Structure formats: structure tokens, C-alpha cells
Amino acid sequence: MIPALLFYPALGILLFLAFALLALTQFPHRRATGTVELPPRQVAQARLTALLLLVLSLAWAIRHDGAGFGSLLWAALISLTACAVALILGWRPGLLAPIARLMPGLRRRLPEKKRAGE
Amino acid sequence: MTVKPCFTRTMEAKKKLVSRDIDPVTGRELPDSGTLGATGFIFPFHYTLDIELMNFGEWLVGIASMAMLALCVTGVIIHRKIFVDFFTFRPRTNARRMLLDLHNLSGVLGLPFHIVLTLSGLVILGATYFPAGVDAVYPGTRAYFYDSNGLSFLSVHHGKPGATVVSLDETAMRVRSLWGGVGPHLVLVANPGMTTSRIAFFRRSERQVVVDRDVVAFDGPTGDLLSRSPPLSPIMRTQRFLSGVHLVAFHHWVLRWLYFVLGLGSCVLIATGFLFWLESRRKQQGADFGFRLVEGLTAGSVAGIILATLAFFVANRLLPAGPRFLGQERAALEVWVFYLVWIASFAHGWLQPRRVWIGQSAAIGLLAALAALLNWITTGDHPLRTLSHRFLWPVGGMDALLLAGAALALLTATHLSRRAARHEAVSARQPVAETA
């Protein structure tokens, strides 16, 4: 069992990542982070990953804190982490740029496609 | 057996309930604290509004809660681009746009919290709003209350004095074995010393969300097991889960802090809703009666309730100790201070709408700092002491929050004041420029 001091921040980070992935599939937020738009397939992949992270974090919370506390904790944290993502995108979008750049295959594929189009 | 500080309640006259604090070590009666505090005033105020006549306060809160639920659902439906705008917050656009973004953000992202807290509040007071079910099964609300809370053992006559009392330790041991080693969090002795005395143990349930009020009652003179709460049915378990979600009586410090932050989010939702409504209509309807009415209501509902609560804290520290002051009950005077300050904040909003936010933000800053300072002076629980003693951390935390709130409110007042001065300077220059 992970100590409480590590578990709660880790759960928060997991949920934050899930919402960051969801937000960074949207064009206005990609533009704000200085990255190019994702092709539809990449968008679907990122959203599926985010969904998996959300489900996994719920399972982890329930396993660690029990069904009652775990589900409440998860529900409360999704609100706060989603809010944190929105506030960061509003004030300091550059902080999420590394995640935006790391989104799978983005930098390699897009230029290739562009080149093919040219 | 270890006994925690507790209070006894005795019936004086026919209906008046009187509480007395007892020192658990010496058994002596402690002097009246002269305050209702949060448990006696702020907590019941949040669902009764201090109006007991025909449960009118509970009905008002119920209607407001239903309106809130309807708003939560309709707010989502009316938001046409909910997924597109899910993470949208534009702090650098105009003030009205930012207010709307903040309102949408706190409303949509905090939706689970708003809905669950509102719904669970309605469920807790369900017997008030839908009494037909209770009326069909029970002869009265008292019988329902006793039965649903496992307190049926209390329905006994007063009895005769001079009866023997069974050992408290022995009965506590029996209860522990019934609960598989879990101890009680409350011991209730009814009709002490009488032939009809009862000893009841309430199970600890702070390690779970469900409010499991398992009560085991013994006959005082003989120690015979009288009653035990039946296992919860699925419907009652759901009701108790929702009650637990709402009452937050459990020990889970992370969740309690998350509740606090999400509660602040709800305040943001309400405040930004009010302010956006006003800003959208200020140009066209600024002089209308309805607009002015809402302007004052906004001040009283957003800043005024904070001011009134802070005034309650300050009065608690300033009024001399003792049950009465100037011929009035001290506890009642604190409540009067709360209401007077609250009413004044509404009046301030109506009389000085242009300066109300500056004035009330500054007042919040000063009162919050004063409340913390007065607590240090009158109790001796200054930060050095509260931080060095674990049992005083809640006091230290409250003081820290008061000071942080004071700083934030004073910064807001300064910012608003500078902005108002800039606007005044610009509008003073405009006629000159027009004339030139």
C-alpha cells in the first residue's frame, strides 16, 4: 500500500494528465501552447488514453480508500484537476506545452503529411 | 473506561431543552459558555435559516435547493458548446467575458459536487418535504425520529429514584464484542438513577462515509439488552450514504480539504452568476428598480454573509464572558450582531452601489484580521502556541485562513479602489477633451 502522502498527489497528477490530454486535443488549446493541430486519429488516441487514465484512477482510488471514500475522492479530484488544467491554459498555457509536444507521433507525422500535400 | 468531554441534556419545563457541559475528569458542571457557536447557530442556520415557525426555514431552503438542482441541469442544457468550452478560461479578455468563463468553469467542472450536495441535503430533510410516507407508517414525527435513529428505548416513563446501575465498563465490553471490537463514540444515559434508566452506546462510524447509527441499549438497573438498531436496508443504506456525503462527519483529512476547496468553487459560481447578470444589464437597465434591487441583494449575498459571519466571530471575542450581558443572553447578542451586520450589508449595497465592493472588501479584510488577533489576545492561542501543539492545529488553521482571507480582501479593495480612481480620472478628463 502506497503511503497517503504519495498516493493522493499521485492520483491528482494522473487525473491532471488525463484532463491535460483531453484539453490538448482541442485546437484553441494547442494554439495556446504553441503546437500544431492533431490529426483526427491522434485525437481519438489521446482521448482514449485520457479515458483509460480516468477509469484507472477511479479503480486505484477505490482500491486504496474503499468504495465510499475512493469514489468521493475521485469525484472531487476530477473537478479540481480539470479546473487546474483550465486555469493553467488561461494564465500560463506554456506550462502544458511539454505535454502537448509529447502527444504520440505528433511532430513526426504532421510535417510528413504536409510534405506529401505539397 | 475513557470518557471524552461530553454534555448532558435535561428537560426543563415541558419543551425547553437545556444543555450542560460536564468536566469528564471531575464530574463538575462547567460554566455556561454563553455562545451558540458554529454547532448551535451556523450549522442549523444553513438549513433552517433560524426560522422554526412551521418549519418555514427548512421549506425555504428546500425550494432554493430544488431551484439549484433545476439550474444545474438547465445550465448544462443551455450551454450549447459545453464540450468545446470545457476548458475555456480567458482571463485577459474583457471583465464580462471572464466572469462568464469563470461561471461556466465553476459550474460545469464542479457539477458533481453541486448536484450531490444539493440532492443529499434534500434527501436528509426528505421527511419534512414528503411527510406522507412517514405519516402512513408512524403515529407522529417523534415516533419516526426515534425509530429511524434507533432511539425507541427512550420512550419510557420517568420511573422511581434510588435504583442500582449496572457497570458501564461491563456493558461497554459487551457492546465491543457485538461490534467485533469497534468501540462506541457516544454513551447516552437516560433517566440516570431511576428504575427506568437506560444506557445506550452509539457505534463509531467516522471511518466510513455511510452514517451507520447502530445503537445498542441496555436496561440501567439489570443490564439486560433492550434493543439494537436493525441492519440497514438497501434504501436506508443509500439514504445514510447520501447523508454521510453531505454531513462530512468522517475522518478523512484529504477529502475534508477537497470539500472546502469545492465549497469555495460553489461560492465562485454564485458570485460570478450575480456579477455577470449585473454587468450584462448595467448599461440598459442600470437605473431600473429591479436592477438596483439585485445589486443590493448581490452585495448582501456575496460579501455581506462573510461580513456577518466575521462580525459573529468578533462579537464572540469582544462580549464579556458569562451567560448574560446587559440583561440579555450573551449567545442571543452574538446572533443579533450577525443579523444586524448582514442587514447593514444589504442596505449598503442599495445605498452606495458604486462603492459597495470596495467598502465591503476592506471591511472583510479588517474584520478577518481582527477576529484572528482578538482570538490570540483573549485565549492566548497565538500562532507560536497553536503551531507547537498538535491539538491546537485546527485553531492555527482557522487563524491562518482568516489572515489569508484578510490579505486577499484588502488586496481586492486596493485594486478596486485604484480602478475606480482611474475611471474617475478618465471621466473627469473626457468633458474637457470634448469642450476642446
Coordinates of C-alpha atoms in Angstrom, one line a residue:
Chain A
M1 CA 0.0 0.0 0.0
I2 CA 1.4 3.4 -1.0
P3 CA 1.7 5.9 1.8
A4 CA -1.1 8.6 1.9
L5 CA 1.4 11.4 1.3
L6 CA 2.4 9.8 -2.0
F7 CA -0.9 8.3 -3.1
Y8 CA -3.1 11.5 -3.1
P9 CA -0.6 13.6 -5.1
A10 CA 0.0 10.7 -7.5
L11 CA -3.8 10.3 -8.0
G12 CA -4.1 14.0 -8.6
I13 CA -1.3 14.0 -11.2
L14 CA -2.8 11.1 -13.0
L15 CA -6.2 12.9 -13.3
F16 CA -4.4 16.1 -14.2
L17 CA -2.7 14.3 -17.1
A18 CA -6.0 12.8 -18.2
F19 CA -7.6 16.2 -18.4
A20 CA -4.5 17.8 -20.0
L21 CA -4.6 15.2 -22.7
L22 CA -8.3 15.9 -23.3
A23 CA -7.8 19.6 -23.4
L24 CA -4.8 19.4 -25.7
T25 CA -6.8 17.6 -28.4
Q26 CA -8.7 20.8 -28.9
F27 CA -7.4 23.3 -31.4
P28 CA -7.6 26.5 -29.4
H29 CA -5.6 25.0 -26.6
R30 CA -3.0 23.6 -29.0
R31 CA -2.6 27.0 -30.5
A32 CA -2.3 28.5 -27.0
T33 CA 0.5 26.0 -26.2
G34 CA 2.3 26.8 -29.5
T35 CA 1.8 23.4 -31.0
V36 CA 0.1 22.3 -34.3
E37 CA -3.3 20.7 -34.6
L38 CA -3.6 16.9 -34.2
P39 CA -4.9 14.7 -37.0
P40 CA -8.3 13.0 -36.1
R41 CA -6.6 9.7 -35.4
Q42 CA -4.2 11.2 -32.9
V43 CA -7.1 13.0 -31.3
A44 CA -9.0 9.7 -30.9
Q45 CA -5.9 8.0 -29.5
A46 CA -5.3 10.8 -27.0
R47 CA -8.9 10.9 -25.8
L48 CA -8.9 7.1 -25.4
T49 CA -5.7 7.3 -23.3
A50 CA -7.3 10.0 -21.2
L51 CA -10.4 7.9 -20.7
L52 CA -8.3 4.9 -19.7
L53 CA -6.4 7.1 -17.2
L54 CA -9.7 8.3 -15.7
V55 CA -11.0 4.8 -15.3
L56 CA -7.7 3.5 -13.9
S57 CA -7.5 6.3 -11.4
L58 CA -11.1 5.5 -10.2
A59 CA -10.1 1.9 -9.7
W60 CA -6.9 2.9 -7.9
A61 CA -8.8 5.3 -5.6
I62 CA -11.4 2.6 -4.7
R63 CA -8.6 0.0 -4.1
H64 CA -6.7 2.4 -1.9
D65 CA -9.5 4.1 0.1
G66 CA -12.5 1.7 -0.3
A67 CA -15.6 2.2 -2.4
G68 CA -17.1 5.1 -0.4
F69 CA -14.1 7.3 0.2
G70 CA -12.5 6.2 -3.1
S71 CA -15.4 7.2 -5.3
L72 CA -15.9 10.5 -3.4
L73 CA -12.2 11.3 -3.6
W74 CA -12.1 10.6 -7.4
A75 CA -15.2 12.7 -8.0
A76 CA -13.8 15.6 -6.0
L77 CA -10.4 15.4 -7.7
I78 CA -11.7 15.3 -11.2
S79 CA -13.4 18.6 -10.6
L80 CA -10.3 20.2 -9.1
T81 CA -7.8 18.8 -11.6
A82 CA -10.0 19.7 -14.6
C83 CA -10.3 23.2 -13.2
A84 CA -6.5 23.4 -12.7
V85 CA -6.0 22.4 -16.4
A86 CA -8.4 25.2 -17.5
L87 CA -6.8 27.8 -15.2
I88 CA -3.3 26.9 -16.4
L89 CA -4.4 27.1 -20.1
G90 CA -5.9 30.5 -19.3
W91 CA -2.9 32.0 -17.5
R92 CA 0.2 30.0 -18.4
P93 CA -0.5 27.8 -21.3
G94 CA 3.2 27.4 -21.9
L95 CA 3.4 25.1 -18.8
L96 CA 1.4 22.5 -20.7
A97 CA 3.5 22.8 -23.9
P98 CA 5.8 19.8 -23.0
I99 CA 2.7 17.5 -22.7
A100 CA 1.3 18.9 -25.9
R101 CA 4.6 18.1 -27.7
L102 CA 4.9 14.7 -26.2
M103 CA 1.5 13.6 -27.6
P104 CA 2.2 10.5 -29.7
G105 CA 3.8 10.8 -33.1
L106 CA 2.6 14.4 -33.5
R107 CA 5.8 16.2 -34.6
R108 CA 7.0 13.5 -37.0
R109 CA 3.7 12.7 -38.8
L110 CA 2.4 16.2 -39.4
P111 CA 5.3 17.5 -41.3
E112 CA 5.3 14.3 -43.4
K113 CA 1.7 14.8 -44.3
K114 CA 2.3 18.5 -45.1
R115 CA 5.2 17.5 -47.3
A116 CA 3.0 14.9 -49.1
G117 CA 0.4 17.6 -49.6
E118 CA 2.9 19.9 -51.1
Chain B
M1 CA -13.2 3.3 30.6
T2 CA -12.1 6.5 29.0
V3 CA -14.8 9.2 28.8
K4 CA -14.4 12.0 26.4
P5 CA -15.8 15.5 27.3
C6 CA -19.5 15.4 26.9
F7 CA -22.7 17.2 27.8
T8 CA -25.9 16.2 29.4
R9 CA -29.2 17.4 28.3
T10 CA -32.0 17.7 30.8
M11 CA -35.6 18.6 30.2
E12 CA -36.6 21.8 32.0
A13 CA -40.2 22.8 32.0
K14 CA -42.1 20.9 29.3
K15 CA -40.4 21.5 26.0
K16 CA -37.3 23.5 26.6
L17 CA -34.1 21.6 26.1
V18 CA -31.2 22.7 28.3
S19 CA -27.6 21.6 27.7
R20 CA -24.9 21.5 30.4
D21 CA -21.2 20.8 29.9
I22 CA -19.7 18.4 32.4
D23 CA -15.9 18.1 33.1
P24 CA -15.2 14.4 32.4
V25 CA -12.5 14.2 35.0
T26 CA -14.1 15.9 38.0
G27 CA -17.7 15.4 37.0
R28 CA -18.4 19.1 37.8
E29 CA -20.7 21.2 35.8
L30 CA -18.8 23.7 33.6
P31 CA -19.9 27.3 33.4
D32 CA -22.2 28.3 30.5
S33 CA -20.0 29.2 27.5
G34 CA -22.5 32.0 26.5
T35 CA -22.4 31.2 22.8
L36 CA -24.2 29.0 20.3
G37 CA -21.1 28.9 18.2
A38 CA -21.0 27.0 14.9
T39 CA -22.8 23.9 16.2
G40 CA -25.6 25.9 17.7
F41 CA -26.0 28.6 15.2
I42 CA -24.1 28.4 11.9
F43 CA -24.8 24.7 11.3
P44 CA -28.6 24.8 11.9
F45 CA -28.8 28.2 10.2
H46 CA -27.6 26.6 6.9
Y47 CA -30.8 24.5 6.7
T48 CA -33.4 26.3 8.9
L49 CA -32.3 29.9 8.3
D50 CA -33.1 30.2 12.1
I51 CA -36.9 30.2 11.2
E52 CA -38.6 27.5 13.2
L53 CA -42.2 28.5 12.7
M54 CA -43.9 25.6 10.9
N55 CA -40.5 24.5 9.5
F56 CA -40.7 27.6 7.3
G57 CA -37.0 27.9 7.1
E58 CA -36.5 24.3 6.0
W59 CA -39.1 24.8 3.3
L60 CA -37.4 27.9 2.0
V61 CA -34.1 26.1 1.9
G62 CA -35.8 23.1 0.2
I63 CA -37.3 25.4 -2.5
A64 CA -33.9 27.1 -3.0
S65 CA -32.3 23.6 -3.3
M66 CA -34.8 22.5 -5.9
A67 CA -34.1 25.7 -7.8
M68 CA -30.4 25.0 -7.6
L69 CA -30.9 21.4 -8.9
A70 CA -33.0 22.7 -11.8
L71 CA -30.3 25.4 -12.5
C72 CA -27.6 22.7 -12.5
V73 CA -29.5 20.7 -15.2
T74 CA -30.8 23.6 -17.3
G75 CA -27.4 25.4 -17.1
V76 CA -25.8 22.4 -18.7
I77 CA -28.5 22.1 -21.4
I78 CA -28.4 25.8 -22.2
H79 CA -24.6 25.7 -22.6
R80 CA -24.6 24.9 -26.3
K81 CA -20.9 24.4 -26.7
I82 CA -20.3 22.6 -23.4
F83 CA -17.5 20.2 -24.7
V84 CA -15.9 22.9 -26.9
D85 CA -15.8 25.3 -23.9
F86 CA -15.0 22.7 -21.3
F87 CA -11.5 24.1 -20.5
T88 CA -12.1 27.6 -21.7
F89 CA -11.0 30.4 -19.4
R90 CA -9.9 33.7 -20.9
P91 CA -8.6 35.9 -18.1
R92 CA -7.2 38.6 -20.5
T93 CA -10.4 39.4 -22.3
N94 CA -13.0 41.9 -21.0
A95 CA -14.4 41.5 -17.5
R96 CA -17.8 40.3 -18.5
R97 CA -16.3 37.5 -20.7
M98 CA -14.0 36.5 -17.9
L99 CA -16.9 36.4 -15.4
L100 CA -18.9 34.2 -17.8
D101 CA -15.9 31.9 -18.3
L102 CA -15.4 31.6 -14.5
H103 CA -19.1 31.0 -14.0
N104 CA -19.1 28.2 -16.7
L105 CA -15.9 26.7 -15.4
S106 CA -17.0 26.5 -11.7
G107 CA -20.5 25.4 -12.8
V108 CA -19.6 22.7 -15.2
L109 CA -16.4 21.3 -13.6
G110 CA -17.9 21.5 -10.1
L111 CA -21.2 20.0 -11.3
P112 CA -20.8 16.6 -9.5
F113 CA -20.2 18.5 -6.2
H114 CA -23.1 20.9 -6.7
I115 CA -25.6 18.2 -7.6
V116 CA -24.6 15.7 -5.0
L117 CA -24.5 18.2 -2.1
T118 CA -27.9 19.8 -3.1
L119 CA -29.6 16.4 -3.7
S120 CA -28.2 14.9 -0.4
G121 CA -29.4 18.0 1.5
L122 CA -32.9 17.4 0.1
V123 CA -32.7 13.7 1.0
I124 CA -31.7 14.4 4.6
L125 CA -34.8 16.7 5.0
G126 CA -37.0 14.4 2.9
A127 CA -39.3 13.7 5.8
T128 CA -40.1 17.4 6.0
Y129 CA -40.8 17.8 2.3
F130 CA -42.6 14.5 1.8
P131 CA -44.2 13.7 5.1
A132 CA -46.9 11.3 3.5
G133 CA -44.7 8.2 3.8
V134 CA -43.8 8.9 7.5
D135 CA -47.4 9.7 8.3
A136 CA -48.6 6.5 6.8
V137 CA -46.3 4.3 8.9
Y138 CA -45.8 6.2 12.2
P139 CA -48.3 7.9 14.6
G140 CA -46.1 11.1 14.6
T141 CA -42.8 12.6 13.6
R142 CA -41.4 11.8 17.1
A143 CA -42.0 8.1 16.7
Y144 CA -40.4 8.2 13.3
F145 CA -37.4 10.1 14.6
Y146 CA -36.9 7.6 17.5
D147 CA -37.4 4.5 15.2
S148 CA -35.2 5.7 12.4
N149 CA -32.4 6.6 14.7
G150 CA -32.6 3.5 16.9
L151 CA -33.8 5.5 19.9
S152 CA -37.1 3.7 20.7
F153 CA -35.6 2.7 24.1
L154 CA -36.1 6.3 25.2
S155 CA -39.9 6.0 25.2
V156 CA -40.2 5.2 28.9
H157 CA -41.8 6.8 31.9
H158 CA -39.7 8.7 34.4
G159 CA -39.6 5.8 37.0
K160 CA -38.7 5.9 40.7
P161 CA -35.4 7.1 42.1
G162 CA -32.8 5.0 44.0
A163 CA -32.3 2.2 41.5
T164 CA -29.0 0.4 41.1
V165 CA -26.9 0.9 38.0
V166 CA -25.1 -1.8 36.1
S167 CA -21.4 -1.4 35.4
L168 CA -20.7 0.9 32.5
D169 CA -17.4 -0.9 31.7
E170 CA -19.1 -4.3 31.6
T171 CA -21.8 -3.1 29.2
A172 CA -19.2 -1.4 27.1
M173 CA -17.3 -4.7 26.8
R174 CA -20.4 -6.5 25.7
V175 CA -21.1 -3.8 23.0
R176 CA -17.5 -4.1 21.7
S177 CA -17.9 -7.8 21.3
L178 CA -21.2 -7.2 19.4
W179 CA -19.4 -4.8 17.1
G180 CA -16.4 -7.0 16.5
G181 CA -14.0 -4.8 18.6
V182 CA -15.3 -1.4 17.3
G183 CA -15.8 1.0 20.2
P184 CA -18.6 3.5 20.8
H185 CA -18.3 7.2 20.0
L186 CA -21.1 8.2 22.3
V187 CA -22.6 6.9 25.5
L188 CA -26.1 8.0 26.4
V189 CA -27.5 7.6 29.9
A190 CA -31.3 8.3 30.1
N191 CA -33.1 8.7 33.4
P192 CA -29.9 8.2 35.5
G193 CA -30.5 6.7 38.9
M194 CA -34.2 5.8 38.1
T195 CA -35.8 2.4 37.9
T196 CA -36.3 3.1 34.2
S197 CA -32.7 4.2 33.4
R198 CA -31.3 3.3 30.1
I199 CA -27.6 3.0 28.9
A200 CA -27.1 3.3 25.1
F201 CA -24.0 3.0 23.0
F202 CA -23.6 4.6 19.6
R203 CA -21.2 2.9 17.2
R204 CA -18.2 4.8 15.8
S205 CA -18.7 5.4 12.1
E206 CA -16.1 8.0 11.2
R207 CA -14.0 5.5 9.2
Q208 CA -16.8 5.2 6.6
V209 CA -19.0 7.5 4.5
V210 CA -22.2 5.8 5.5
V211 CA -23.7 7.2 8.7
D212 CA -24.3 3.9 10.4
R213 CA -26.1 4.9 13.6
D214 CA -26.0 1.4 15.2
V215 CA -27.3 1.9 18.7
V216 CA -27.3 -0.8 21.4
A217 CA -29.4 0.0 24.5
F218 CA -29.3 -1.7 27.9
D219 CA -31.6 -1.6 30.9
G220 CA -29.8 0.5 33.5
P221 CA -30.7 -1.5 36.7
T222 CA -30.4 -5.0 35.3
G223 CA -28.0 -4.7 32.3
D224 CA -30.4 -6.6 30.0
L225 CA -30.1 -5.9 26.3
L226 CA -33.1 -3.9 25.4
S227 CA -32.7 -3.0 21.7
R228 CA -30.3 -2.9 18.8
S229 CA -30.7 -1.0 15.5
P230 CA -31.8 -3.4 12.7
P231 CA -29.4 -3.8 9.8
L232 CA -29.8 -1.1 7.2
S233 CA -32.0 -2.0 4.2
P234 CA -30.5 -1.0 0.7
I235 CA -32.8 2.1 0.6
M236 CA -31.8 3.2 4.1
R237 CA -28.1 2.5 3.3
T238 CA -28.4 4.7 0.3
Q239 CA -30.0 7.4 2.4
R240 CA -27.3 7.1 5.0
F241 CA -24.6 7.2 2.3
L242 CA -26.0 10.5 0.9
S243 CA -26.3 11.8 4.5
G244 CA -22.7 10.9 5.1
V245 CA -21.6 12.6 1.8
H246 CA -23.4 15.8 3.0
L247 CA -22.6 15.8 6.7
V248 CA -18.8 15.1 6.2
A249 CA -18.7 13.6 9.7
F250 CA -16.0 11.1 8.6
H251 CA -12.2 11.3 9.4
H252 CA -10.5 11.8 6.0
W253 CA -8.5 14.9 6.0
V254 CA -7.8 15.0 2.3
L255 CA -11.5 14.7 1.4
R256 CA -12.4 17.3 4.0
W257 CA -10.0 19.8 2.4
L258 CA -11.3 18.9 -1.0
Y259 CA -14.8 19.7 0.2
F260 CA -13.6 23.0 1.5
V261 CA -12.0 23.9 -1.9
L262 CA -15.0 22.7 -3.9
G263 CA -17.3 24.7 -1.5
L264 CA -15.3 27.8 -2.4
G265 CA -15.9 26.8 -6.0
S266 CA -19.6 26.9 -5.3
C267 CA -19.2 30.4 -3.9
V268 CA -17.4 31.5 -7.1
L269 CA -20.3 30.0 -9.1
I270 CA -22.9 32.1 -7.2
A271 CA -20.8 35.3 -7.1
T272 CA -19.9 35.2 -10.8
G273 CA -23.5 34.4 -11.7
F274 CA -24.7 37.5 -9.8
L275 CA -22.0 39.7 -11.2
F276 CA -22.4 38.6 -14.8
W277 CA -26.2 39.2 -14.5
L278 CA -25.5 42.8 -13.3
E279 CA -22.7 43.6 -15.8
S280 CA -24.9 42.4 -18.7
R281 CA -27.7 44.7 -17.8
R282 CA -25.9 47.7 -16.3
K283 CA -25.9 49.9 -19.5
Q284 CA -29.5 49.4 -20.4
Q285 CA -31.2 48.8 -17.1
G286 CA -28.8 50.4 -14.6
A287 CA -31.4 52.8 -13.2
D288 CA -34.3 50.3 -13.0
F289 CA -35.7 49.3 -9.7
G290 CA -35.2 45.6 -10.4
F291 CA -31.6 46.1 -11.2
R292 CA -31.0 48.2 -8.1
L293 CA -32.7 45.5 -6.0
V294 CA -30.5 42.8 -7.4
E295 CA -27.4 45.0 -6.9
G296 CA -28.1 45.2 -3.2
L297 CA -29.0 41.5 -2.9
T298 CA -25.7 40.7 -4.6
A299 CA -23.7 42.7 -2.1
G300 CA -25.5 41.1 0.9
S301 CA -25.4 37.6 -0.5
V302 CA -21.8 37.6 -1.7
A303 CA -19.8 39.9 0.7
G304 CA -22.5 40.5 3.3
I305 CA -22.8 37.0 4.6
I306 CA -19.0 36.8 5.0
L307 CA -19.1 40.1 6.9
A308 CA -21.9 38.9 9.1
T309 CA -20.0 35.7 10.0
L310 CA -16.8 37.6 10.8
A311 CA -18.8 40.0 12.9
F312 CA -20.2 37.0 14.8
F313 CA -16.6 35.8 15.4
V314 CA -15.6 39.3 16.6
A315 CA -18.6 39.6 18.9
N316 CA -17.8 36.2 20.4
R317 CA -14.4 37.5 21.4
L318 CA -15.4 41.0 22.5
L319 CA -18.5 40.3 24.6
P320 CA -17.6 39.7 28.3
A321 CA -17.7 36.0 29.4
G322 CA -20.8 34.7 31.1
P323 CA -24.2 33.6 30.2
R324 CA -25.7 37.2 30.2
F325 CA -24.6 40.7 29.3
L326 CA -26.6 43.9 29.7
G327 CA -29.6 41.8 30.8
Q328 CA -29.6 39.9 27.6
E329 CA -28.4 36.3 26.8
R330 CA -24.9 36.6 25.5
A331 CA -25.5 33.9 22.9
A332 CA -28.5 35.8 21.6
L333 CA -26.5 39.0 21.4
E334 CA -23.9 37.3 19.1
V335 CA -26.7 36.2 16.8
W336 CA -28.1 39.8 16.8
V337 CA -24.7 41.1 15.7
F338 CA -24.7 38.6 12.9
Y339 CA -28.2 39.7 11.6
L340 CA -27.6 43.5 12.1
V341 CA -24.3 43.4 10.1
W342 CA -26.0 41.3 7.4
I343 CA -28.9 43.7 7.1
A344 CA -26.5 46.6 7.0
S345 CA -24.6 45.0 4.2
F346 CA -27.7 44.8 2.0
A347 CA -28.6 48.4 2.9
H348 CA -25.0 49.4 1.9
G349 CA -25.5 47.7 -1.4
W350 CA -28.7 49.6 -2.1
L351 CA -27.4 53.0 -0.9
Q352 CA -23.9 53.0 -2.3
P353 CA -23.8 50.6 -5.2
R354 CA -20.7 52.2 -6.8
R355 CA -18.5 51.9 -3.7
V356 CA -20.1 48.8 -2.1
W357 CA -17.4 46.3 -3.2
I358 CA -14.5 48.5 -2.2
G359 CA -16.1 49.2 1.2
Q360 CA -17.2 45.6 2.0
S361 CA -13.9 44.1 0.8
A362 CA -12.0 46.4 3.1
A363 CA -14.4 45.6 5.9
I364 CA -13.9 41.9 5.4
G365 CA -10.1 42.3 5.4
L366 CA -10.2 44.3 8.7
L367 CA -12.8 42.1 10.5
A368 CA -11.0 38.9 9.5
A369 CA -7.7 40.2 10.8
L370 CA -9.4 41.5 13.9
A371 CA -11.1 38.1 14.6
A372 CA -7.7 36.3 14.5
L373 CA -6.0 39.0 16.6
L374 CA -8.7 39.0 19.2
N375 CA -8.6 35.3 19.5
W376 CA -4.8 35.4 20.2
I377 CA -5.3 38.1 22.8
T378 CA -8.3 36.6 24.6
T379 CA -7.4 33.0 24.6
G380 CA -3.6 33.1 24.4
D381 CA -3.6 30.8 21.5
H382 CA -1.2 32.8 19.3
P383 CA 0.4 31.2 16.2
L384 CA 3.6 30.1 18.1
R385 CA 1.4 28.2 20.6
T386 CA -1.1 26.7 18.1
L387 CA 1.7 25.5 15.8
S388 CA 3.7 23.9 18.5
H389 CA 0.7 21.9 19.9
R390 CA -0.9 19.2 17.7
F391 CA -4.3 19.6 19.4
L392 CA -4.4 23.3 18.6
W393 CA -3.7 22.9 14.8
P394 CA -7.4 23.4 13.9
V395 CA -7.2 26.8 15.7
G396 CA -4.0 27.7 14.0
G397 CA -5.5 26.6 10.6
M398 CA -8.6 28.8 11.2
D399 CA -6.4 31.8 12.1
A400 CA -4.2 31.2 9.0
L401 CA -7.3 31.1 6.8
L402 CA -8.7 34.3 8.4
L403 CA -5.4 36.1 7.8
A404 CA -5.1 34.8 4.2
G405 CA -8.7 35.9 3.6
A406 CA -7.9 39.3 5.2
A407 CA -4.9 39.8 2.9
L408 CA -6.9 38.7 -0.2
A409 CA -9.9 41.0 0.7
L410 CA -7.6 44.0 1.4
L411 CA -5.8 43.4 -1.9
T412 CA -9.1 43.3 -3.7
A413 CA -10.2 46.5 -2.0
T414 CA -7.0 48.3 -3.0
H415 CA -7.3 47.0 -6.6
L416 CA -10.9 48.1 -6.9
S417 CA -10.2 51.4 -5.4
R418 CA -7.3 52.2 -7.8
R419 CA -9.5 51.1 -10.7
A420 CA -12.3 53.4 -9.6
A421 CA -9.8 56.3 -9.2
R422 CA -8.6 55.7 -12.8
H423 CA -12.2 55.6 -14.1
E424 CA -13.0 58.8 -12.3
A425 CA -9.9 60.5 -13.7
V426 CA -10.8 59.4 -17.2
S427 CA -14.4 60.6 -16.9
A428 CA -13.2 63.9 -15.5
R429 CA -10.9 64.4 -18.5
Q430 CA -13.5 63.5 -21.1
P431 CA -15.7 66.6 -20.8
V432 CA -12.6 68.8 -21.1
A433 CA -11.5 67.0 -24.2
E434 CA -15.0 67.2 -25.7
T435 CA -15.0 71.0 -25.0
A436 CA -11.6 71.4 -26.6

